[in-house]
Short mmCIF file of C-alpha atoms in Angstrom, two decimals:
data_model
loop_
_atom_site.label_atom_id
_atom_site.label_comp_id
_atom_site.label_asym_id
_atom_site.label_seq_id
_atom_site.Cartn_x
_atom_site.Cartn_y
_atom_site.Cartn_z
CA GLY A 6 11.05 -32.92 4.06
CA ASN A 7 7.59 -34.25 4.46
CA THR A 8 6.04 -37.60 3.79
CA ASN A 9 3.30 -36.54 1.45
CA THR A 10 1.39 -39.60 0.34
CA ARG A 11 -1.93 -38.04 -0.67
CA PRO A 12 -2.46 -35.51 -3.47
CA ARG A 13 -4.03 -32.95 -1.14
CA GLU A 14 -0.79 -32.99 0.87
CA TYR A 15 1.48 -32.03 -2.00
CA VAL A 16 -0.71 -29.85 -4.26
CA THR A 17 0.37 -26.68 -2.43
CA ALA A 18 4.05 -27.59 -2.79
CA LEU A 19 3.61 -28.30 -6.50
CA GLU A 20 1.79 -25.00 -7.01
CA ALA A 21 4.54 -23.08 -5.17
CA ALA A 22 7.23 -24.82 -7.23
CA GLU A 23 5.41 -23.99 -10.45
CA ALA A 24 4.95 -20.35 -9.47
CA SER A 25 8.63 -19.99 -8.59
CA GLY A 26 9.91 -22.03 -11.54
CA ARG A 27 11.71 -24.45 -9.25
CA PRO A 28 11.89 -28.17 -9.97
CA VAL A 29 10.20 -30.79 -7.82
CA ARG A 30 11.78 -34.16 -7.06
CA PHE A 31 9.80 -37.06 -5.70
CA LEU A 32 11.97 -39.38 -3.63
CA PRO A 33 10.69 -42.87 -2.86
CA HIS A 34 11.36 -44.15 0.64
CA MET A 35 12.85 -47.32 -0.85
CA ARG A 36 15.85 -47.81 -3.13
CA GLY A 37 15.37 -49.05 -6.66
CA ASP A 38 16.80 -52.48 -5.88
CA GLU A 39 14.26 -52.87 -3.05
CA LEU A 40 11.48 -52.00 -5.47
CA GLY A 41 12.92 -54.35 -8.06
CA ILE A 42 13.78 -51.58 -10.53
CA ARG A 43 16.92 -50.04 -11.96
CA LEU A 44 16.85 -46.41 -13.00
CA GLU A 45 18.75 -45.66 -16.20
CA GLY A 46 22.05 -43.91 -15.65
CA GLY A 47 21.97 -44.82 -11.98
CA GLY A 48 19.08 -42.44 -11.39
CA GLY A 49 21.28 -39.73 -9.94
CA ALA A 50 21.43 -36.16 -11.12
CA ASP A 51 25.15 -36.65 -11.73
CA ASP A 52 24.36 -39.81 -13.74
CA ASP A 53 26.70 -42.10 -11.81
CA ASP A 54 26.00 -45.66 -10.74
CA ASP A 55 25.08 -44.82 -7.15
CA ASP A 56 21.37 -44.04 -6.99
CA ALA A 57 21.17 -44.00 -3.17
CA GLU A 58 20.78 -40.21 -3.09
CA ASP A 59 17.58 -40.45 -5.15
CA PHE A 60 15.85 -42.55 -2.51
CA LEU A 61 15.07 -41.97 1.14
CA ALA A 62 16.16 -44.65 3.56
CA PRO A 63 13.22 -46.43 5.16
CA VAL A 64 12.64 -45.54 8.82
CA ASP A 65 10.70 -47.77 11.18
CA LEU A 66 7.66 -46.67 13.16
CA GLU A 67 9.53 -46.64 16.47
CA THR A 68 12.15 -44.22 15.12
CA LEU A 69 9.46 -41.94 13.71
CA LEU A 70 7.64 -41.89 17.05
CA HIS A 71 10.89 -41.08 18.90
CA ARG A 72 11.54 -38.22 16.47
CA SER A 73 8.07 -36.82 17.12
CA ILE A 74 8.57 -36.99 20.89
CA LYS A 75 11.96 -35.31 20.56
CA ARG A 76 10.35 -32.57 18.47
CA LEU A 77 7.68 -32.13 21.15
CA VAL A 78 10.32 -31.73 23.87
CA GLU A 79 12.43 -29.34 21.79
CA THR A 80 9.76 -27.22 20.10
CA GLY A 81 6.41 -27.94 21.70
CA ARG A 82 5.18 -29.29 18.35
CA TYR A 83 4.68 -32.89 17.33
CA VAL A 84 3.07 -35.19 14.78
CA PRO A 85 0.25 -37.26 16.30
CA SER A 86 1.19 -40.93 16.61
CA ARG A 87 -1.94 -42.00 14.74
CA ALA A 88 -0.94 -39.82 11.76
CA ILE A 89 2.55 -41.31 11.79
CA GLY A 90 1.20 -44.85 11.86
CA GLU A 91 -1.26 -44.16 9.06
CA ALA A 92 1.50 -42.60 6.91
CA VAL A 93 3.71 -45.66 7.44
CA VAL A 94 0.88 -47.92 6.28
CA ARG A 95 0.23 -45.72 3.21
CA CYS A 96 3.93 -45.71 2.28
CA ASP A 97 4.13 -49.48 2.60
CA GLN A 98 0.99 -49.89 0.49
CA LEU A 99 2.33 -47.52 -2.17
CA ALA A 100 5.56 -49.52 -2.39
CA MET A 101 3.71 -52.85 -2.58
CA ASN A 102 1.39 -51.50 -5.28
CA ALA A 103 4.36 -50.15 -7.25
CA ARG A 104 6.06 -53.56 -7.11
CA ALA A 105 2.86 -55.29 -8.24
CA GLU A 106 2.34 -52.90 -11.16
CA MET A 107 5.92 -53.38 -12.38
CA ARG A 108 5.52 -57.15 -12.62
#
């Protein structure tokens, strides 16, 4: 999966999903309890009380940088560290703004 935090980053995916008739799920990188919300029915597709599968676990900057280096070693491809850092900041800001709007 990708961390798509700007509309231009996910428009293509949404268009492809629409063309193929496949559903799109947006998964926050924080759980509902961390955001201060509770999704009805647990938020899961199976409607149980465990909504952990509907949220991505937060990953710190150091881990993301290590993953990018590992990818470079294994495939010759990587995500620039500046792009990783900027995405982390955007994700944190999105979560903070979501919390503020829910209050």
